[in-house]
C-alpha positions as a Python dict, from the first residue, in 0.01 Angstrom:
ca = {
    (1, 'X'): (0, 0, 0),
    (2, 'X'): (335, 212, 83),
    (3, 'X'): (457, 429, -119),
    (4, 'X'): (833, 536, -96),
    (5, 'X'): (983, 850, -244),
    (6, 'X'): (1367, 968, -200),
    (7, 'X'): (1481, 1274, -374),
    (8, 'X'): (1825, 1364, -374),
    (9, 'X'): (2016, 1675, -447),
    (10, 'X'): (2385, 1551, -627),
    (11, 'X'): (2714, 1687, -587),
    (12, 'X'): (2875, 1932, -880),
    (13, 'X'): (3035, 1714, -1094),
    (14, 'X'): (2888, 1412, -1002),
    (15, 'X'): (2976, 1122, -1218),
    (16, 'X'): (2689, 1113, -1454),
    (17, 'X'): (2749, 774, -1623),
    (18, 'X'): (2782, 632, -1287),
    (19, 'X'): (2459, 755, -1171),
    (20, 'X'): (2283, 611, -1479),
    (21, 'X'): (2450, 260, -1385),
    (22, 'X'): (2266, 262, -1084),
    (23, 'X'): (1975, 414, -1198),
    (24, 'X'): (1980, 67, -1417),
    (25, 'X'): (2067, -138, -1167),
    (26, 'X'): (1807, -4, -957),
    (27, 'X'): (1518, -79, -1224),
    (28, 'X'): (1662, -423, -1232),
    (29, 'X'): (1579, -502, -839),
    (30, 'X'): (1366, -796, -802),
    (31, 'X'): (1207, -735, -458),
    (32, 'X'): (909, -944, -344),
    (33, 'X'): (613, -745, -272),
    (34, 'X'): (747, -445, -518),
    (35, 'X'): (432, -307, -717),
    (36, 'X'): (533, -35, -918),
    (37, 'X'): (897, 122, -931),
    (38, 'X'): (1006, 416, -1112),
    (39, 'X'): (1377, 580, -1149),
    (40, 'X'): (1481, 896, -1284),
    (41, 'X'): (1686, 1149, -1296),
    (42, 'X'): (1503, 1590, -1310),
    (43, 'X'): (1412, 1690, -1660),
    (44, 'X'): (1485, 2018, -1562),
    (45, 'X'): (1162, 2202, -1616),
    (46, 'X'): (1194, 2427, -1325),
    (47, 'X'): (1537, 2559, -1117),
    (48, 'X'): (1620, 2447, -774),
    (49, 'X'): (1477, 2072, -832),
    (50, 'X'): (1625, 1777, -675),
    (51, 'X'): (1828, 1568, -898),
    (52, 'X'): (1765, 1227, -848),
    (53, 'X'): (1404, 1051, -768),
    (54, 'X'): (1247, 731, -692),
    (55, 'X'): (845, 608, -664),
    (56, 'X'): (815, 305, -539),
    (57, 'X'): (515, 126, -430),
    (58, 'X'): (522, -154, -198),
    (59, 'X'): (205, -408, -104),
    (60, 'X'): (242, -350, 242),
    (61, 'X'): (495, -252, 569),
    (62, 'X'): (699, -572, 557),
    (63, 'X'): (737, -550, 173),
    (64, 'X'): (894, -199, 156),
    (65, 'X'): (1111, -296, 460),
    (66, 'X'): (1235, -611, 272),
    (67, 'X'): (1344, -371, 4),
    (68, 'X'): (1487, -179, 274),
    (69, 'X'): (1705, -472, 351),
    (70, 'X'): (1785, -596, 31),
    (71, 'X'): (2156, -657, -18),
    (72, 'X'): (2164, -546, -415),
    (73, 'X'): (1961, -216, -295),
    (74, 'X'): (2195, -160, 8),
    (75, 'X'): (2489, -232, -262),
    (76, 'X'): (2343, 42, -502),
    (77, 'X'): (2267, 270, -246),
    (78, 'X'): (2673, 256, -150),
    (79, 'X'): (2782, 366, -446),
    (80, 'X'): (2528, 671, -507),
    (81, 'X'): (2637, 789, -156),
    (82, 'X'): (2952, 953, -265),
    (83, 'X'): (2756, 1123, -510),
    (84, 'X'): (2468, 1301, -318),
    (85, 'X'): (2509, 1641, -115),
    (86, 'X'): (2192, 1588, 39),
    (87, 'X'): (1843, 1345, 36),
    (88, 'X'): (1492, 1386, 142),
    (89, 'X'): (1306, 1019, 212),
    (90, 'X'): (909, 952, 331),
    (91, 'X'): (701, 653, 302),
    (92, 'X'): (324, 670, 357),
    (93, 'X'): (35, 478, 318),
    (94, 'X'): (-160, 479, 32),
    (95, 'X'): (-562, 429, 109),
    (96, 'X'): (-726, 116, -76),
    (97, 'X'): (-995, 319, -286),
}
Protein backbone atom coordinates (compact mmCIF):
# COMPACT_ATOMS: atom_id res chain seq x y z
CA UNK A 1 0.00 0.00 0.00
CA UNK A 2 1.08 3.86 -0.58
CA UNK A 3 0.27 6.20 1.46
CA UNK A 4 0.23 9.94 0.30
CA UNK A 5 0.31 12.97 2.57
CA UNK A 6 0.48 16.81 1.34
CA UNK A 7 0.39 19.51 3.86
CA UNK A 8 0.12 22.92 2.87
CA UNK A 9 0.73 26.19 4.51
CA UNK A 10 -2.18 28.91 2.92
CA UNK A 11 -1.85 32.37 2.08
CA UNK A 12 -3.34 35.28 4.63
CA UNK A 13 -6.58 35.76 3.56
CA UNK A 14 -7.07 32.87 1.66
CA UNK A 15 -10.55 32.37 0.44
CA UNK A 16 -11.95 30.11 3.04
CA UNK A 17 -15.24 29.07 1.36
CA UNK A 18 -13.26 28.30 -1.63
CA UNK A 19 -10.98 26.04 0.09
CA UNK A 20 -13.90 24.11 1.63
CA UNK A 21 -15.30 23.68 -2.09
CA UNK A 22 -12.41 21.81 -2.88
CA UNK A 23 -11.94 20.20 0.17
CA UNK A 24 -15.57 18.70 -1.03
CA UNK A 25 -14.75 18.17 -4.23
CA UNK A 26 -11.77 16.40 -3.25
CA UNK A 27 -13.76 13.81 -0.94
CA UNK A 28 -15.91 13.31 -3.93
CA UNK A 29 -12.90 11.81 -6.26
CA UNK A 30 -13.66 8.46 -7.48
CA UNK A 31 -10.16 7.07 -8.21
CA UNK A 32 -9.67 3.35 -8.88
CA UNK A 33 -7.42 1.74 -6.51
CA UNK A 34 -8.18 4.65 -3.72
CA UNK A 35 -8.45 2.85 -0.19
CA UNK A 36 -8.91 5.29 2.32
CA UNK A 37 -8.97 9.23 1.75
CA UNK A 38 -9.18 11.83 4.27
CA UNK A 39 -9.42 15.87 3.85
CA UNK A 40 -9.11 18.49 6.29
CA UNK A 41 -8.33 21.54 7.13
CA UNK A 42 -5.77 22.22 11.10
CA UNK A 43 -7.96 22.29 14.15
CA UNK A 44 -5.60 24.48 15.52
CA UNK A 45 -4.41 22.70 18.61
CA UNK A 46 -0.89 23.83 18.40
CA UNK A 47 0.79 27.23 16.55
CA UNK A 48 2.87 27.03 13.49
CA UNK A 49 0.74 23.97 11.90
CA UNK A 50 0.20 23.59 8.31
CA UNK A 51 -3.16 24.49 7.15
CA UNK A 52 -4.38 22.17 4.83
CA UNK A 53 -3.87 18.11 4.86
CA UNK A 54 -4.57 15.07 2.98
CA UNK A 55 -4.12 10.97 3.87
CA UNK A 56 -4.61 9.05 1.24
CA UNK A 57 -3.99 5.47 0.81
CA UNK A 58 -3.54 3.88 -2.43
CA UNK A 59 -3.42 -0.20 -3.20
CA UNK A 60 -0.32 0.06 -4.89
CA UNK A 61 2.35 2.41 -7.20
CA UNK A 62 0.16 2.54 -10.30
CA UNK A 63 -2.98 3.36 -8.20
CA UNK A 64 -1.64 6.49 -6.43
CA UNK A 65 -0.08 7.56 -9.80
CA UNK A 66 -3.53 7.22 -11.52
CA UNK A 67 -4.74 9.63 -8.90
CA UNK A 68 -1.81 11.56 -9.74
CA UNK A 69 -3.15 11.87 -13.21
CA UNK A 70 -6.61 12.24 -12.67
CA UNK A 71 -8.12 15.16 -14.57
CA UNK A 72 -10.84 16.19 -11.65
CA UNK A 73 -7.71 15.99 -9.08
CA UNK A 74 -5.41 17.98 -11.48
CA UNK A 75 -8.64 20.40 -11.87
CA UNK A 76 -8.90 20.77 -7.97
CA UNK A 77 -5.43 21.03 -7.45
CA UNK A 78 -5.57 24.34 -9.98
CA UNK A 79 -7.67 26.13 -8.11
CA UNK A 80 -6.07 25.56 -4.48
CA UNK A 81 -2.77 26.74 -6.11
CA UNK A 82 -3.49 30.37 -5.87
CA UNK A 83 -4.22 29.80 -2.43
CA UNK A 84 -1.10 28.04 -0.91
CA UNK A 85 2.26 29.91 0.12
CA UNK A 86 3.93 26.78 0.40
CA UNK A 87 3.38 22.56 0.39
CA UNK A 88 5.21 19.66 1.73
CA UNK A 89 4.28 16.14 -0.30
CA UNK A 90 5.76 12.28 0.45
CA UNK A 91 4.41 9.01 -0.47
CA UNK A 92 5.75 5.81 1.11
CA UNK A 93 5.04 2.41 1.37
CA UNK A 94 3.09 1.02 3.88
CA UNK A 95 4.32 -2.75 5.00
CA UNK A 96 1.50 -5.56 4.63
CA UNK A 97 1.40 -6.63 8.46
Amino acid sequence: MIRNVVLAKLKTGYDVAEVEQIQHGLRNLNCPGTVRYTVGSDAGLREGNWDFVIVADFEDAASYQGYDEDAEHNRLRSRLAPFIDQVARAQFEIPAS
